[in-house]
Coordinates of N, CA, C and O in Angstrom, one line a residue:
D1 N 0.9 -1.2 0.0 CA 0.0 0.0 0.0 C 0.9 1.2 0.0 O 1.6 1.5 1.0
A2 N 0.9 2.0 -1.1 CA 1.8 3.1 -1.2 C 1.4 4.3 -0.3 O 2.2 5.2 -0.2
S3 N 0.3 4.3 0.3 CA -0.1 5.4 1.2 C 0.6 5.2 2.6 O 0.5 6.1 3.4
G4 N 1.2 4.1 2.8 CA 1.9 3.9 4.1 C 3.4 3.6 3.9 O 3.8 3.4 2.8
V5 N 4.1 3.4 5.0 CA 5.5 3.1 4.9 C 5.8 1.7 5.5 O 7.0 1.4 5.5
T6 N 4.8 1.0 5.9 CA 5.1 -0.3 6.5 C 5.3 -1.4 5.5 O 5.8 -2.5 5.9
G7 N 4.9 -1.3 4.3 CA 5.0 -2.4 3.3 C 3.9 -3.4 3.5 O 4.1 -4.5 3.0
A8 N 2.9 -3.1 4.3 CA 1.8 -4.1 4.5 C 1.0 -4.4 3.2 O 0.8 -3.5 2.4
F9 N 0.6 -5.6 3.1 CA -0.1 -6.1 2.0 C -1.6 -6.0 2.3 O -2.0 -6.3 3.4
D10 N -2.4 -5.6 1.3 CA -3.8 -5.4 1.4 C -4.5 -6.8 1.1 O -4.5 -7.2 -0.1
P11 N -5.0 -7.5 2.1 CA -5.5 -8.9 1.8 C -6.8 -8.8 0.9 O -7.2 -9.8 0.4
R12 N -7.4 -7.6 0.7 CA -8.6 -7.5 -0.2 C -8.2 -7.8 -1.6 O -9.1 -8.0 -2.4
L13 N -6.9 -7.8 -1.9 CA -6.5 -8.1 -3.3 C -6.7 -9.5 -3.7 O -6.8 -9.9 -4.9
I14 N -6.9 -10.4 -2.7 CA -7.1 -11.8 -3.0 C -8.4 -12.3 -2.4 O -8.6 -12.3 -1.2
P15 N -9.4 -12.5 -3.3 CA -10.7 -13.0 -2.8 C -10.5 -14.3 -2.0 O -9.8 -15.2 -2.4
I16 N -11.3 -14.5 -0.9 CA -11.1 -15.6 -0.1 C -11.5 -16.9 -0.8 O -11.0 -18.0 -0.6
E17 N -12.4 -16.8 -1.8 CA -12.8 -17.9 -2.6 C -11.6 -18.5 -3.5 O -11.7 -19.6 -4.0
Q18 N -10.6 -17.7 -3.7 CA -9.4 -18.1 -4.5 C -8.4 -18.8 -3.7 O -7.5 -19.4 -4.2
I19 N -8.5 -18.8 -2.3 CA -7.4 -19.3 -1.5 C -7.5 -20.9 -1.3 O -8.6 -21.4 -0.9
E20 N -6.4 -21.5 -1.7 CA -6.3 -23.0 -1.5 C -5.9 -23.3 0.0 O -6.5 -24.1 0.6
K21 N -4.8 -22.6 0.4 CA -4.3 -22.8 1.8 C -3.4 -21.7 2.2 O -3.0 -20.9 1.3
I22 N -3.2 -21.6 3.5 CA -2.3 -20.5 4.0 C -1.2 -21.2 4.8 O -1.5 -21.9 5.7
E23 N 0.0 -20.9 4.5 CA 1.2 -21.4 5.2 C 1.7 -20.3 6.1 O 1.9 -19.2 5.7
I24 N 2.0 -20.6 7.4 CA 2.7 -19.7 8.3 C 4.1 -20.3 8.5 O 4.2 -21.3 9.2
V25 N 5.1 -19.6 8.0 CA 6.5 -20.0 8.2 C 7.2 -19.1 9.2 O 7.3 -17.9 9.0
K26 N 7.7 -19.7 10.3 CA 8.3 -18.9 11.3 C 9.8 -18.8 11.1 O 10.4 -19.6 10.4
G27 N 10.4 -17.7 11.6 CA 11.8 -17.5 11.5 C 12.2 -16.7 10.3 O 11.3 -16.4 9.4
A28 N 13.4 -16.3 10.2 CA 13.9 -15.5 9.1 C 13.8 -16.3 7.8 O 14.2 -17.4 7.7
Q29 N 13.2 -15.6 6.8 CA 13.0 -16.2 5.5 C 13.4 -15.3 4.3 O 12.9 -15.4 3.2
S30 N 14.4 -14.4 4.6 CA 14.7 -13.4 3.6 C 15.3 -14.0 2.3 O 15.2 -13.5 1.3
T31 N 16.0 -15.1 2.5 CA 16.6 -15.8 1.3 C 15.6 -16.2 0.3 O 15.8 -16.0 -0.9
L32 N 14.4 -16.6 0.7 CA 13.4 -17.1 -0.2 C 12.3 -16.0 -0.5 O 11.8 -15.9 -1.6
Y33 N 12.0 -15.1 0.5 CA 10.9 -14.2 0.3 C 11.3 -12.7 0.3 O 10.4 -11.9 0.3
G34 N 12.5 -12.4 0.4 CA 12.9 -10.9 0.3 C 13.3 -10.4 1.6 O 13.2 -11.0 2.7
S35 N 13.8 -9.1 1.6 CA 14.4 -8.5 2.8 C 13.4 -8.2 3.9 O 13.9 -8.1 5.1
N36 N 12.1 -8.1 3.7 CA 11.2 -7.9 4.7 C 10.8 -9.1 5.6 O 10.2 -9.0 6.6
A37 N 11.2 -10.3 5.1 CA 10.8 -11.5 5.8 C 11.8 -11.9 6.9 O 12.4 -12.9 6.8
V38 N 12.0 -11.0 7.8 CA 13.0 -11.2 8.9 C 12.5 -12.0 10.0 O 13.3 -12.6 10.8
A39 N 11.2 -12.1 10.3 CA 10.6 -12.8 11.4 C 9.7 -13.9 11.0 O 9.3 -14.7 11.9
G40 N 9.3 -14.0 9.8 CA 8.4 -15.1 9.3 C 7.6 -14.6 8.1 O 7.8 -13.5 7.6
V41 N 6.9 -15.5 7.6 CA 6.1 -15.3 6.3 C 4.7 -15.9 6.5 O 4.6 -17.0 7.0
I42 N 3.7 -15.2 6.0 CA 2.4 -15.7 5.8 C 2.2 -15.9 4.3 O 2.1 -15.0 3.5
N43 N 2.3 -17.1 3.8 CA 2.2 -17.5 2.4 C 0.8 -17.9 2.0 O 0.4 -19.0 2.4
I44 N 0.2 -17.1 1.2 CA -1.2 -17.4 0.7 C -1.1 -18.0 -0.6 O -0.6 -17.5 -1.6
I45 N -1.6 -19.3 -0.7 CA -1.5 -20.1 -1.9 C -2.9 -20.1 -2.6 O -3.8 -20.6 -1.9
T46 N -3.0 -19.6 -3.8 CA -4.3 -19.6 -4.5 C -4.6 -21.0 -5.2 O -3.7 -21.8 -5.4
K47 N -5.8 -21.1 -5.5 CA -6.3 -22.4 -6.1 C -5.8 -22.5 -7.5 O -5.6 -21.5 -8.2
K48 N -5.6 -23.8 -7.9 CA -5.3 -24.1 -9.3 C -6.6 -24.4 -10.0 O -7.6 -24.6 -9.4
G49 N -6.5 -24.5 -11.4 CA -7.7 -24.9 -12.1 C -8.2 -26.3 -11.8 O -7.5 -27.1 -11.3
A50 N -9.5 -26.5 -12.1 CA -10.1 -27.8 -11.9 C -9.4 -28.9 -12.7 O -8.7 -28.6 -13.7
D51 N -9.6 -30.2 -12.4 CA -8.9 -31.3 -13.1 C -9.4 -31.4 -14.5 O -8.7 -31.9 -15.4
K52 N -10.7 -31.0 -14.8 CA -11.2 -31.2 -16.1 C -11.1 -29.9 -16.9 O -10.7 -28.9 -16.4
A53 N -11.5 -29.9 -18.2 CA -11.2 -28.7 -19.1 C -12.0 -27.5 -18.6 O -11.6 -26.4 -18.7
A54 N -13.2 -27.7 -18.1 CA -14.0 -26.6 -17.6 C -14.9 -27.0 -16.5 O -15.6 -28.0 -16.6
S55 N -14.9 -26.3 -15.4 CA -15.7 -26.6 -14.2 C -16.3 -25.3 -13.7 O -15.5 -24.4 -13.3
I56 N -17.6 -25.2 -13.6 CA -18.3 -24.0 -13.1 C -18.5 -24.1 -11.6 O -18.9 -25.2 -11.1
Y57 N -18.2 -23.1 -10.8 CA -18.4 -23.1 -9.4 C -19.0 -21.8 -8.9 O -19.0 -20.8 -9.6
G58 N -19.6 -21.8 -7.7 CA -20.2 -20.6 -7.2 C -20.7 -20.9 -5.7 O -20.9 -22.0 -5.3
T59 N -20.8 -19.8 -5.0 CA -21.3 -19.8 -3.6 C -22.2 -18.6 -3.4 O -22.0 -17.5 -4.0
V60 N -23.1 -18.8 -2.5 CA -24.0 -17.7 -2.1 C -24.2 -17.8 -0.6 O -24.4 -18.9 -0.1
A61 N -24.1 -16.7 0.1 CA -24.3 -16.7 1.5 C -25.0 -15.4 2.0 O -24.8 -14.3 1.3
S62 N -25.7 -15.4 3.1 CA -26.3 -14.3 3.6 C -26.3 -14.3 5.1 O -26.1 -15.4 5.7
G63 N -26.5 -13.2 5.8 CA -26.4 -13.1 7.2 C -27.1 -11.9 7.8 O -27.9 -11.2 7.1
S64 N -26.7 -11.6 9.0 CA -27.3 -10.5 9.7 C -27.0 -9.1 9.0 O -26.0 -9.0 8.3
F65 N -27.8 -8.1 9.4 CA -27.6 -6.8 8.8 C -27.7 -6.7 7.3 O -26.9 -6.0 6.7
N66 N -28.5 -7.6 6.7 CA -28.7 -7.6 5.3 C -27.4 -7.9 4.6 O -27.1 -7.3 3.5
T67 N -26.6 -8.8 5.2 CA -25.3 -9.1 4.6 C -25.5 -10.2 3.5 O -26.2 -11.2 3.7
F68 N -24.9 -10.0 2.3 CA -25.0 -10.9 1.2 C -23.7 -11.0 0.5 O -23.0 -10.0 0.3
S69 N -23.3 -12.2 0.1 CA -22.1 -12.4 -0.7 C -22.3 -13.5 -1.8 O -23.1 -14.4 -1.5
A70 N -21.7 -13.3 -2.9 CA -21.9 -14.3 -4.0 C -20.5 -14.4 -4.8 O -19.8 -13.4 -4.9
N71 N -20.3 -15.5 -5.3 CA -19.0 -15.8 -6.0 C -19.4 -16.8 -7.1 O -20.0 -17.8 -6.9
V72 N -18.9 -16.5 -8.4 CA -19.2 -17.4 -9.4 C -17.9 -17.4 -10.3 O -17.3 -16.3 -10.5
G73 N -17.6 -18.5 -10.9 CA -16.4 -18.6 -11.7 C -16.3 -19.9 -12.5 O -17.2 -20.8 -12.4
V74 N -15.3 -20.0 -13.3 CA -15.1 -21.2 -14.1 C -13.6 -21.4 -14.1 O -12.8 -20.5 -14.2
S75 N -13.2 -22.7 -14.0 CA -11.8 -23.0 -13.9 C -11.6 -24.4 -14.7 O -12.5 -25.1 -14.8
G76 N -10.4 -24.6 -15.0 CA -10.1 -25.9 -15.7 C -8.6 -26.1 -16.0 O -7.8 -25.2 -15.8
T77 N -8.3 -27.3 -16.5 CA -6.9 -27.6 -16.9 C -6.9 -28.3 -18.2 O -7.8 -29.2 -18.5
V78 N -6.0 -27.9 -19.1 CA -5.8 -28.5 -20.4 C -4.4 -28.8 -20.6 O -3.5 -27.9 -20.6
E79 N -4.0 -30.1 -20.6 CA -2.6 -30.5 -20.7 C -1.8 -29.9 -19.5 O -2.2 -30.1 -18.3
N80 N -0.8 -29.1 -19.8 CA 0.1 -28.5 -18.8 C -0.4 -27.2 -18.3 O 0.3 -26.5 -17.5
S81 N -1.5 -26.7 -18.8 CA -2.0 -25.3 -18.5 C -3.3 -25.4 -17.7 O -4.1 -26.3 -17.9
S82 N -3.5 -24.3 -16.9 CA -4.8 -24.2 -16.2 C -5.2 -22.8 -16.1 O -4.4 -21.8 -16.4
Y83 N -6.5 -22.5 -15.7 CA -7.0 -21.2 -15.6 C -8.1 -21.1 -14.5 O -8.7 -22.1 -14.1
D84 N -8.3 -19.9 -14.0 CA -9.4 -19.7 -13.1 C -9.9 -18.2 -13.3 O -9.1 -17.3 -13.1
V85 N -11.2 -18.1 -13.6 CA -11.7 -16.8 -13.9 C -13.0 -16.6 -13.0 O -13.8 -17.6 -13.0
G86 N -13.2 -15.5 -12.3 CA -14.4 -15.4 -11.5 C -14.7 -14.0 -11.2 O -14.0 -13.0 -11.5
F87 N -15.9 -13.9 -10.5 CA -16.5 -12.6 -10.1 C -17.0 -12.7 -8.7 O -17.6 -13.8 -8.3
I88 N -16.8 -11.7 -7.9 CA -17.3 -11.7 -6.5 C -18.1 -10.5 -6.2 O -17.9 -9.4 -6.8
H89 N -19.1 -10.6 -5.3 CA -19.9 -9.5 -4.8 C -20.2 -9.7 -3.4 O -20.5 -10.8 -2.9
R90 N -20.0 -8.6 -2.6 CA -20.3 -8.6 -1.2 C -21.0 -7.3 -0.8 O -20.5 -6.2 -1.3
Q91 N -22.0 -7.4 0.1 CA -22.6 -6.1 0.5 C -23.2 -6.4 1.9 O -23.5 -7.5 2.3
T92 N -23.3 -5.3 2.7 CA -23.9 -5.4 4.0 C -24.4 -4.0 4.4 O -23.8 -3.0 4.0
D93 N -25.5 -3.9 5.1 CA -26.0 -2.6 5.7 C -25.1 -2.2 6.8 O -24.9 -1.0 7.1
G94 N -24.4 -3.2 7.4 CA -23.5 -2.9 8.5 C -24.0 -2.4 9.8 O -25.3 -2.4 10.0
I95 N -23.2 -1.9 10.6 CA -23.5 -1.3 11.9 C -22.8 0.1 12.0 O -21.9 0.4 11.1
S96 N -23.1 0.8 13.0 CA -22.4 2.1 13.1 C -21.0 1.9 13.5 O -20.7 1.1 14.4
E97 N -20.0 2.6 12.9 CA -18.6 2.5 13.3 C -18.4 3.2 14.6 O -17.4 3.0 15.2
A98 N -19.2 4.2 14.9 CA -19.0 5.0 16.1 C -19.9 4.4 17.2 O -21.0 3.9 17.0
K99 N -19.4 4.5 18.4 CA -20.2 4.0 19.6 C -21.1 5.1 20.1 O -20.7 6.2 20.4
D100 N -22.4 4.7 20.2 CA -23.4 5.7 20.7 C -23.4 5.7 22.2 O -24.0 4.9 22.9
T101 N -22.6 6.5 22.8 CA -22.4 6.6 24.3 C -23.7 7.1 25.0 O -23.9 6.8 26.2
V102 N -24.5 7.9 24.3 CA -25.7 8.5 24.9 C -26.8 7.5 25.0 O -27.6 7.5 25.9
G103 N -26.8 6.6 24.0 CA -27.8 5.5 24.0 C -29.1 5.9 23.2 O -30.1 5.2 23.4
D104 N -29.0 6.9 22.4 CA -30.2 7.3 21.6 C -30.5 6.3 20.5 O -31.6 6.3 19.9
K105 N -29.5 5.5 20.1 CA -29.6 4.5 19.0 C -30.1 5.2 17.7 O -30.8 4.6 16.9
N106 N -29.6 6.4 17.4 CA -29.9 7.1 16.2 C -28.7 7.2 15.3 O -28.8 8.0 14.3
F107 N -27.6 6.5 15.5 CA -26.5 6.6 14.6 C -26.8 5.8 13.4 O -27.3 4.7 13.5
D108 N -26.4 6.3 12.2 CA -26.7 5.6 11.0 C -25.7 4.4 10.8 O -24.6 4.4 11.4
K109 N -26.2 3.5 10.0 CA -25.4 2.3 9.8 C -24.3 2.6 8.7 O -24.6 3.4 7.8
D110 N -23.2 2.1 8.9 CA -22.1 2.3 7.9 C -21.9 1.0 7.1 O -21.2 0.1 7.5
G111 N -22.6 1.0 6.0 CA -22.6 -0.2 5.1 C -21.3 -0.4 4.3 O -20.4 0.5 4.3
F112 N -21.3 -1.4 3.5 CA -20.1 -1.7 2.7 C -20.6 -2.5 1.4 O -21.5 -3.3 1.4
N113 N -19.9 -2.2 0.3 CA -20.3 -2.9 -1.0 C -19.0 -3.1 -1.7 O -18.1 -2.3 -1.8
Q114 N -18.8 -4.3 -2.2 CA -17.6 -4.7 -2.9 C -17.9 -5.5 -4.2 O -18.8 -6.4 -4.1
N115 N -17.3 -5.2 -5.3 CA -17.4 -6.0 -6.5 C -15.9 -6.3 -7.0 O -15.1 -5.4 -6.9
G116 N -15.7 -7.4 -7.6 CA -14.4 -7.7 -8.1 C -14.4 -8.8 -9.1 O -15.2 -9.7 -9.2
V117 N -13.3 -8.8 -9.9 CA -13.1 -9.8 -10.9 C -11.7 -10.3 -10.8 O -10.8 -9.5 -10.4
Y118 N -11.4 -11.6 -11.1 CA -10.1 -12.1 -11.0 C -9.8 -13.1 -12.1 O -10.7 -13.8 -12.5
L119 N -8.6 -13.1 -12.6 CA -8.2 -14.0 -13.7 C -6.8 -14.6 -13.3 O -5.9 -13.8 -13.2
N120 N -6.7 -15.9 -13.3 CA -5.4 -16.5 -13.0 C -5.2 -17.5 -14.1 O -6.0 -18.3 -14.4
F121 N -4.0 -17.5 -14.7 CA -3.6 -18.5 -15.7 C -2.3 -19.1 -15.4 O -1.4 -18.5 -14.8
D122 N -2.1 -20.4 -15.7 CA -0.9 -21.1 -15.6 C -0.6 -21.8 -16.9 O -1.1 -22.8 -17.2
A123 N 0.2 -21.1 -17.7 CA 0.6 -21.6 -19.1 C 1.8 -22.5 -19.0 O 2.9 -22.0 -18.7
G124 N 1.6 -23.8 -19.2 CA 2.8 -24.7 -19.2 C 3.5 -24.7 -20.5 O 3.1 -25.3 -21.5
I125 N 4.6 -23.9 -20.6 CA 5.4 -23.9 -21.8 C 6.0 -25.3 -22.1 O 5.9 -25.8 -23.2
T126 N 6.5 -25.9 -21.0 CA 6.9 -27.3 -21.0 C 6.5 -27.9 -19.7 O 5.9 -27.2 -18.9
K127 N 6.8 -29.1 -19.4 CA 6.5 -29.7 -18.2 C 7.1 -29.0 -17.0 O 6.5 -28.9 -15.9
N128 N 8.3 -28.5 -17.2 CA 9.1 -27.9 -16.1 C 9.1 -26.4 -16.1 O 9.7 -25.7 -15.2
F129 N 8.5 -25.7 -17.1 CA 8.6 -24.3 -17.3 C 7.1 -23.8 -17.4 O 6.4 -24.2 -18.3
H130 N 6.8 -22.8 -16.5 CA 5.4 -22.3 -16.4 C 5.4 -20.8 -16.4 O 6.3 -20.1 -15.7
F131 N 4.5 -20.2 -17.1 CA 4.3 -18.7 -17.2 C 2.9 -18.5 -16.6 O 1.9 -19.0 -17.1
K132 N 2.8 -17.7 -15.5 CA 1.6 -17.5 -14.8 C 1.1 -16.0 -14.7 O 1.4 -15.3 -13.7
P133 N 0.4 -15.5 -15.7 CA -0.1 -14.2 -15.6 C -1.4 -14.1 -14.7 O -2.1 -15.1 -14.6
Y134 N -1.6 -13.0 -14.1 CA -2.9 -12.8 -13.3 C -3.4 -11.4 -13.4 O -2.6 -10.4 -13.7
F135 N -4.7 -11.2 -13.1 CA -5.3 -9.9 -13.1 C -6.4 -9.9 -12.0 O -7.2 -10.9 -11.9
R136 N -6.4 -8.9 -11.2 CA -7.4 -8.7 -10.1 C -7.8 -7.3 -10.0 O -7.0 -6.4 -10.0
Y137 N -9.1 -7.1 -10.0 CA -9.7 -5.7 -9.8 C -10.8 -5.7 -8.8 O -11.7 -6.6 -8.8
Q138 N -10.7 -4.9 -7.7 CA -11.7 -4.8 -6.7 C -12.1 -3.3 -6.6 O -11.3 -2.4 -6.7
Y139 N -13.5 -3.2 -6.4 CA -14.0 -1.9 -6.2 C -14.9 -1.9 -4.9 O -15.7 -2.8 -4.7
F140 N -14.6 -0.9 -4.0 CA -15.3 -0.8 -2.8 C -16.0 0.5 -2.6 O -15.5 1.5 -3.1
N141 N -17.1 0.5 -1.9 CA -17.6 1.8 -1.4 C -18.4 1.5 -0.1 O -18.9 0.4 0.1
G142 N -18.5 2.5 0.7 CA -19.1 2.3 2.0 C -19.2 3.6 2.8 O -18.9 4.7 2.3
G143 N -19.6 3.5 4.1 CA -19.7 4.7 4.9 C -18.8 4.5 6.2 O -18.5 3.4 6.6
Y144 N -18.5 5.7 6.8 CA -17.7 5.6 8.0 C -18.1 6.9 8.8 O -18.7 7.9 8.3
D145 N -17.8 6.8 10.1 CA -18.2 7.9 11.0 C -17.1 8.9 11.2 O -16.0 8.7 10.8
E146 N -17.5 10.1 11.9 CA -16.6 11.2 12.0 C -15.5 10.9 13.1 O -14.4 11.3 12.9
D147 N -15.9 10.1 14.1 CA -14.9 9.8 15.2 C -15.4 8.5 15.9 O -16.4 8.0 15.6
A148 N -14.6 8.1 16.9 CA -15.0 6.9 17.6 C -16.3 7.0 18.3 O -17.0 6.0 18.5
F149 N -16.7 8.2 18.7 CA -18.0 8.4 19.4 C -18.8 9.5 18.7 O -19.8 10.0 19.3
T150 N -18.5 9.8 17.5 CA -19.3 10.8 16.7 C -19.8 10.3 15.4 O -19.0 9.9 14.6
D151 N -21.1 10.3 15.3 CA -21.7 9.9 14.0 C -21.4 10.9 12.9 O -21.1 12.0 13.1
G152 N -21.5 10.4 11.7 CA -21.3 11.2 10.5 C -21.7 10.6 9.2 O -21.5 9.3 9.1
P153 N -22.2 11.3 8.2 CA -22.6 10.7 7.0 C -21.4 10.6 6.0 O -21.6 10.9 4.8
N154 N -20.3 10.2 6.4 CA -19.1 10.2 5.6 C -19.1 8.9 4.7 O -19.6 7.9 5.1
T155 N -18.6 9.0 3.5 CA -18.5 7.9 2.5 C -17.1 7.8 1.9 O -16.3 8.8 2.0
Y156 N -16.8 6.6 1.4 CA -15.6 6.4 0.7 C -15.8 5.5 -0.5 O -16.7 4.7 -0.5
T157 N -14.9 5.7 -1.5 CA -14.9 4.8 -2.6 C -13.4 4.4 -2.8 O -12.5 5.2 -2.5
S158 N -13.1 3.2 -3.2 CA -11.8 2.7 -3.3 C -11.7 1.6 -4.4 O -12.6 0.8 -4.5
S159 N -10.7 1.6 -5.2 CA -10.4 0.6 -6.2 C -9.0 0.1 -6.1 O -8.1 0.9 -5.9
V160 N -8.8 -1.2 -6.3 CA -7.5 -1.7 -6.3 C -7.3 -2.6 -7.5 O -8.1 -3.5 -7.8
L161 N -6.3 -2.3 -8.3 CA -5.9 -3.1 -9.5 C -4.6 -3.7 -9.3 O -3.6 -3.1 -8.9
S162 N -4.5 -5.0 -9.6 CA -3.3 -5.8 -9.4 C -3.1 -6.7 -10.6 O -3.9 -7.5 -10.9
V163 N -2.0 -6.5 -11.4 CA -1.7 -7.3 -12.5 C -0.2 -7.7 -12.4 O 0.6 -7.0 -11.8
G164 N 0.1 -8.8 -13.0 CA 1.5 -9.3 -13.0 C 1.6 -10.7 -13.6 O 0.7 -11.2 -14.2
S165 N 2.8 -11.2 -13.4 CA 3.1 -12.5 -14.0 C 4.2 -13.2 -13.2 O 5.1 -12.5 -12.6
I166 N 4.3 -14.5 -13.2 CA 5.3 -15.2 -12.6 C 5.8 -16.3 -13.6 O 5.1 -16.9 -14.3
F167 N 7.2 -16.4 -13.6 CA 7.8 -17.4 -14.4 C 8.5 -18.4 -13.5 O 9.3 -17.9 -12.7
Q168 N 8.3 -19.6 -13.7 CA 8.9 -20.7 -12.9 C 9.6 -21.7 -13.8 O 8.9 -22.2 -14.7
G169 N 10.8 -22.0 -13.4 CA 11.5 -23.1 -14.2 C 12.1 -24.1 -13.2 O 12.7 -23.7 -12.2
A170 N 12.0 -25.3 -13.5 CA 12.6 -26.4 -12.6 C 13.7 -27.1 -13.4 O 13.6 -27.4 -14.5
F171 N 14.8 -27.2 -12.7 CA 16.0 -27.9 -13.2 C 16.3 -29.1 -12.3 O 15.8 -29.3 -11.2
K172 N 17.3 -29.9 -12.7 CA 17.7 -31.0 -11.9 C 18.3 -30.6 -10.6 O 18.1 -31.3 -9.6
K173 N 19.0 -29.5 -10.5 CA 19.6 -29.0 -9.3 C 19.1 -27.7 -8.7 O 19.8 -27.0 -8.1
G174 N 17.8 -27.5 -9.0 CA 17.2 -26.3 -8.4 C 16.1 -25.7 -9.3 O 15.7 -26.3 -10.3
T175 N 15.6 -24.6 -8.8 CA 14.5 -23.9 -9.6 C 14.8 -22.4 -9.7 O 15.6 -21.9 -8.9
I176 N 14.2 -21.8 -10.6 CA 14.3 -20.3 -10.8 C 12.9 -19.7 -10.9 O 12.0 -20.3 -11.5
T177 N 12.7 -18.6 -10.2 CA 11.4 -17.9 -10.2 C 11.7 -16.4 -10.5 O 12.5 -15.8 -9.9
A178 N 10.9 -15.9 -11.5 CA 11.0 -14.5 -11.8 C 9.5 -13.9 -11.7 O 8.6 -14.6 -12.1
Q179 N 9.4 -12.8 -11.1 CA 8.1 -12.2 -10.8 C 8.0 -10.7 -11.2 O 8.9 -10.0 -10.9
Y180 N 6.9 -10.3 -11.8 CA 6.6 -8.9 -12.1 C 5.2 -8.6 -11.5 O 4.3 -9.4 -11.7
A181 N 5.1 -7.5 -10.8 CA 3.8 -7.1 -10.3 C 3.6 -5.6 -10.4 O 4.5 -4.8 -10.3
H182 N 2.3 -5.2 -10.7 CA 2.0 -3.8 -10.8 C 0.6 -3.6 -10.1 O -0.3 -4.3 -10.4
D183 N 0.6 -2.7 -9.1 CA -0.6 -2.4 -8.3 C -0.9 -1.0 -8.4 O -0.1 -0.1 -8.4
E184 N -2.2 -0.7 -8.5 CA -2.8 0.7 -8.5 C -3.9 0.8 -7.5 O -4.8 -0.1 -7.5
T185 N -3.8 1.8 -6.6 CA -4.8 2.0 -5.6 C -5.4 3.4 -5.8 O -4.6 4.4 -5.9
S186 N -6.7 3.5 -5.8 CA -7.3 4.8 -5.8 C -8.4 4.9 -4.7 O -9.2 4.0 -4.6
R187 N -8.4 6.0 -4.0 CA -9.3 6.2 -2.9 C -9.9 7.6 -2.9 O -9.2 8.6 -3.2
L188 N -11.1 7.8 -2.4 CA -11.7 9.1 -2.2 C -12.6 9.0 -1.0 O -13.6 8.3 -0.9
Y189 N -12.1 9.7 0.1 CA -12.9 9.8 1.3 C -13.6 11.2 1.4 O -12.9 12.2 1.2
Q190 N -14.9 11.1 1.6 CA -15.7 12.4 1.6 C -16.3 12.4 3.0 O -17.1 11.6 3.4
S191 N -16.0 13.5 3.7 CA -16.5 13.7 5.1 C -17.0 15.1 5.2 O -16.9 16.0 4.3
L192 N -17.5 15.5 6.5 CA -18.0 16.8 6.7 C -16.8 17.8 6.6 O -17.1 19.0 6.3
S193 N -15.6 17.4 6.7 CA -14.5 18.3 6.7 C -13.9 18.4 5.3 O -13.0 19.2 5.0
G194 N -14.5 17.7 4.3 CA -14.0 17.9 2.9 C -13.7 16.5 2.3 O -14.0 15.5 2.8
K195 N -13.0 16.6 1.1 CA -12.6 15.4 0.4 C -11.2 15.1 0.6 O -10.3 16.0 0.8
S196 N -10.8 13.8 0.6 CA -9.5 13.4 0.8 C -9.1 12.3 -0.3 O -9.3 11.1 0.0
P197 N -8.7 12.7 -1.5 CA -8.4 11.8 -2.5 C -7.0 11.2 -2.4 O -6.1 11.8 -1.8
Y198 N -6.8 10.0 -2.9 CA -5.4 9.4 -2.9 C -5.4 8.5 -4.1 O -6.3 7.7 -4.4
E199 N -4.3 8.5 -4.9 CA -4.0 7.6 -6.0 C -2.6 7.2 -6.0 O -1.7 8.0 -5.6

């Protein structure tokens, strides 16, 4: 996230429906994962394409506060190559982000809406060499309050674009991995005190 200096990753870039498993590796891992991996690594591994040429999948869920989520996609494998393409939607009326200390119960709800698309490809050039391009786009909008104990009709919109590719080659005495990534973040916060854009 370029708006901060911590180098923290925004997990909203990866839809939970895409996650196959999560590995937590303790200890220094800078040799494999870069200079920031001094105390450990959380490695999020995304799903691969289905075993057959095309498989359609989807989920629908609902809950309290008019919360609704849906995910639909298609994935498959052809010879040494695989793909996964999908769309996600989440929305909720939410609750107030500010605490009503007076107890009037008149604070407005701060809802949330998210839409996103994702495309993952694994092109098998040969059995041991793979080229893996990906594309992810997420769009959010919602409401937030003026302060911890102050209600407010504030709103925000945010979009996150992530594109890139990974090249992996396997040899008898080791492997080689090359990666390119490009991320774009755009935000607009609108409150009683004015607008706060960020790109």
